[in-house]
């Protein structure tokens, strides 16, 4: 058995009022006993939209930290350069959480250097997981582990 992950950083390159953020907030609210960080980039985020996470997590500008250590870095976008996002973060595991998938060809998953940096891809549906498995058969997937509802 591996060591339990306790220090988690979620990163979303662009915070808006969409379903991914609501699902992410609902998940963060349920993660009691974890040290949670919400990472943002000052180049891509409206900081005022992060306020809703402040009660449950520490907000961190990933461009202002050096050698920040976490057990898991969870990127919540399939359309953003993960290698660039995680450059100042030392993470034991790097995870891509895909809330929805519009077009696989337009995602960073089409770039091998991006997929090589991921330990897991987590999807919220078996349909999305099956599409990805067909295209990237050597990657490991966790799917439908938890249902995250937008309520």
CSV table of C-alpha atoms in Angstrom, one decimal:
chain,number,residue,atom,x,y,z
A,1,UNK,CA,0.0,0.0,0.0
A,2,UNK,CA,1.1,3.5,-0.8
A,3,UNK,CA,1.2,6.4,1.6
A,4,UNK,CA,-2.0,8.4,1.9
A,5,UNK,CA,-2.0,11.6,0.0
A,6,UNK,CA,-2.7,14.5,2.3
A,7,UNK,CA,-1.5,17.7,0.5
A,8,UNK,CA,-3.4,18.3,-2.8
A,9,UNK,CA,-3.3,21.2,-5.2
A,10,UNK,CA,-6.1,21.7,-7.7
A,11,UNK,CA,-5.2,23.9,-10.7
A,12,UNK,CA,-7.6,25.4,-13.2
A,13,UNK,CA,-6.0,27.8,-15.7
A,14,UNK,CA,-9.1,29.9,-16.2
A,15,UNK,CA,-11.7,30.2,-13.4
A,16,UNK,CA,-15.1,31.1,-14.6
A,17,UNK,CA,-18.7,30.3,-13.5
A,18,UNK,CA,-18.8,27.0,-15.4
A,19,UNK,CA,-19.6,23.5,-14.4
A,20,UNK,CA,-16.0,22.4,-13.9
A,21,UNK,CA,-15.5,25.0,-11.1
A,22,UNK,CA,-18.8,24.1,-9.4
A,23,UNK,CA,-17.8,20.4,-9.5
A,24,UNK,CA,-14.3,21.2,-8.2
A,25,UNK,CA,-15.8,23.3,-5.4
A,26,UNK,CA,-18.2,20.5,-4.4
A,27,UNK,CA,-15.3,18.0,-4.3
A,28,UNK,CA,-13.0,20.4,-2.3
A,29,UNK,CA,-15.8,20.8,0.2
A,30,UNK,CA,-15.9,17.1,0.8
A,31,UNK,CA,-12.2,16.6,1.3
A,32,UNK,CA,-12.0,16.9,5.0
A,33,UNK,CA,-8.6,16.1,6.6
A,34,UNK,CA,-6.7,17.1,3.5
A,35,UNK,CA,-4.5,20.1,3.1
A,36,UNK,CA,-6.0,21.7,0.0
A,37,UNK,CA,-4.5,24.3,-2.3
A,38,UNK,CA,-6.2,26.0,-5.2
A,39,UNK,CA,-3.7,27.0,-7.8
A,40,UNK,CA,-4.2,29.8,-10.3
A,41,UNK,CA,-2.1,31.7,-12.8
A,42,UNK,CA,-2.1,35.4,-12.6
A,43,UNK,CA,-1.9,35.4,-16.4
A,44,UNK,CA,-5.2,33.5,-16.9
A,45,UNK,CA,-7.4,33.9,-13.9
A,46,UNK,CA,-9.8,36.4,-12.5
A,47,UNK,CA,-8.8,36.3,-8.8
A,48,UNK,CA,-12.2,37.4,-7.5
A,49,UNK,CA,-13.7,34.2,-8.8
A,50,UNK,CA,-11.4,32.2,-6.5
A,51,UNK,CA,-13.0,33.7,-3.4
A,52,UNK,CA,-15.6,30.9,-3.1
A,53,UNK,CA,-12.7,28.4,-2.5
A,54,UNK,CA,-11.1,30.4,0.3
A,55,UNK,CA,-13.2,28.9,3.1
A,56,UNK,CA,-12.0,25.4,2.1
A,57,UNK,CA,-8.5,25.9,0.7
A,58,UNK,CA,-5.4,28.1,0.5
A,59,UNK,CA,-5.3,30.1,-2.8
A,60,UNK,CA,-1.8,30.0,-4.4
A,61,UNK,CA,-0.5,31.8,-7.5
A,62,UNK,CA,1.6,29.1,-9.2
A,63,UNK,CA,3.8,31.7,-10.9
A,64,UNK,CA,4.9,33.1,-7.5
A,65,UNK,CA,6.0,29.8,-5.8
A,66,UNK,CA,9.2,27.9,-6.1
A,67,UNK,CA,9.7,24.3,-5.1
A,68,UNK,CA,6.1,24.0,-3.7
A,69,UNK,CA,5.6,20.4,-2.6
A,70,UNK,CA,2.3,18.5,-2.8
A,71,UNK,CA,1.3,14.9,-2.9
A,72,UNK,CA,-0.9,15.4,-5.9
A,73,UNK,CA,-1.2,18.2,-8.5
A,74,UNK,CA,-4.6,17.9,-10.1
A,75,UNK,CA,-5.1,19.9,-13.3
A,76,UNK,CA,-8.7,20.6,-14.2
A,77,UNK,CA,-8.4,21.3,-17.9
A,78,UNK,CA,-7.6,19.2,-20.9
A,79,UNK,CA,-6.8,22.4,-22.9
A,80,UNK,CA,-3.9,23.8,-21.0
A,81,UNK,CA,-0.1,23.1,-21.1
A,82,UNK,CA,0.4,20.9,-18.0
A,83,UNK,CA,4.2,20.8,-18.3
A,84,UNK,CA,4.2,24.6,-18.0
A,85,UNK,CA,1.7,24.7,-15.1
A,86,UNK,CA,3.6,22.2,-12.9
A,87,UNK,CA,7.1,23.6,-13.4
A,88,UNK,CA,7.2,25.3,-10.0
A,89,UNK,CA,5.4,22.5,-8.2
A,90,UNK,CA,7.0,19.3,-6.9
A,91,UNK,CA,4.3,16.7,-7.0
A,92,UNK,CA,4.5,13.0,-6.2
A,93,UNK,CA,1.6,12.5,-8.6
A,94,UNK,CA,0.3,14.6,-11.5
A,95,UNK,CA,-3.3,14.0,-12.4
A,96,UNK,CA,-5.5,15.4,-15.2
A,97,UNK,CA,-9.2,15.7,-14.2
A,98,UNK,CA,-11.4,15.9,-17.3
A,99,UNK,CA,-14.8,17.2,-16.4
A,100,UNK,CA,-15.8,17.2,-20.1
A,101,UNK,CA,-14.1,16.6,-23.4
A,102,UNK,CA,-15.1,18.5,-26.5
A,103,UNK,CA,-12.4,17.4,-29.0
A,104,UNK,CA,-9.5,15.1,-28.2
A,105,UNK,CA,-7.4,16.5,-31.1
A,106,UNK,CA,-7.5,20.0,-29.7
A,107,UNK,CA,-6.4,18.9,-26.2
A,108,UNK,CA,-2.9,18.8,-24.8
A,109,UNK,CA,-3.3,15.1,-24.7
A,110,UNK,CA,-2.4,15.0,-28.4
A,111,UNK,CA,1.1,16.1,-27.3
A,112,UNK,CA,3.3,13.2,-26.0
A,113,UNK,CA,5.4,15.4,-23.7
A,114,UNK,CA,2.2,16.4,-22.0
A,115,UNK,CA,0.9,12.8,-21.5
A,116,UNK,CA,4.3,11.6,-20.3
A,117,UNK,CA,4.0,14.0,-17.4
A,118,UNK,CA,0.7,12.6,-16.2
A,119,UNK,CA,0.4,9.8,-13.7
A,120,UNK,CA,-3.4,9.5,-14.1
A,121,UNK,CA,-6.3,10.9,-16.1
A,122,UNK,CA,-9.5,11.0,-14.1
A,123,UNK,CA,-12.8,11.4,-16.0
A,124,UNK,CA,-16.3,11.9,-14.8
A,125,UNK,CA,-17.9,9.5,-17.2
A,126,UNK,CA,-17.1,6.1,-18.7
A,127,UNK,CA,-17.8,7.4,-22.2
A,128,UNK,CA,-15.0,10.0,-21.9
A,129,UNK,CA,-12.7,7.3,-20.4
A,130,UNK,CA,-13.4,4.9,-23.2
A,131,UNK,CA,-12.7,7.5,-25.9
A,132,UNK,CA,-9.4,8.3,-24.2
A,133,UNK,CA,-8.5,4.7,-23.7
A,134,UNK,CA,-9.0,4.0,-27.4
A,135,UNK,CA,-6.7,6.9,-28.4
A,136,UNK,CA,-4.1,6.5,-25.6
A,137,UNK,CA,-4.2,2.8,-24.7
A,138,UNK,CA,-1.1,2.8,-22.6
A,139,UNK,CA,-2.3,5.4,-20.1
A,140,UNK,CA,-3.9,4.4,-16.8
A,141,UNK,CA,-7.3,5.8,-16.1
A,142,UNK,CA,-9.4,6.2,-13.0
A,143,UNK,CA,-13.0,6.8,-14.0
A,144,UNK,CA,-16.4,7.2,-12.3
A,145,UNK,CA,-14.8,6.8,-8.9
A,146,UNK,CA,-16.9,9.7,-7.5
A,147,UNK,CA,-19.9,11.4,-9.0
A,148,UNK,CA,-19.5,15.1,-8.7
A,149,UNK,CA,-22.8,16.9,-9.3
A,150,UNK,CA,-23.2,20.5,-10.2
A,151,UNK,CA,-25.6,21.6,-7.5
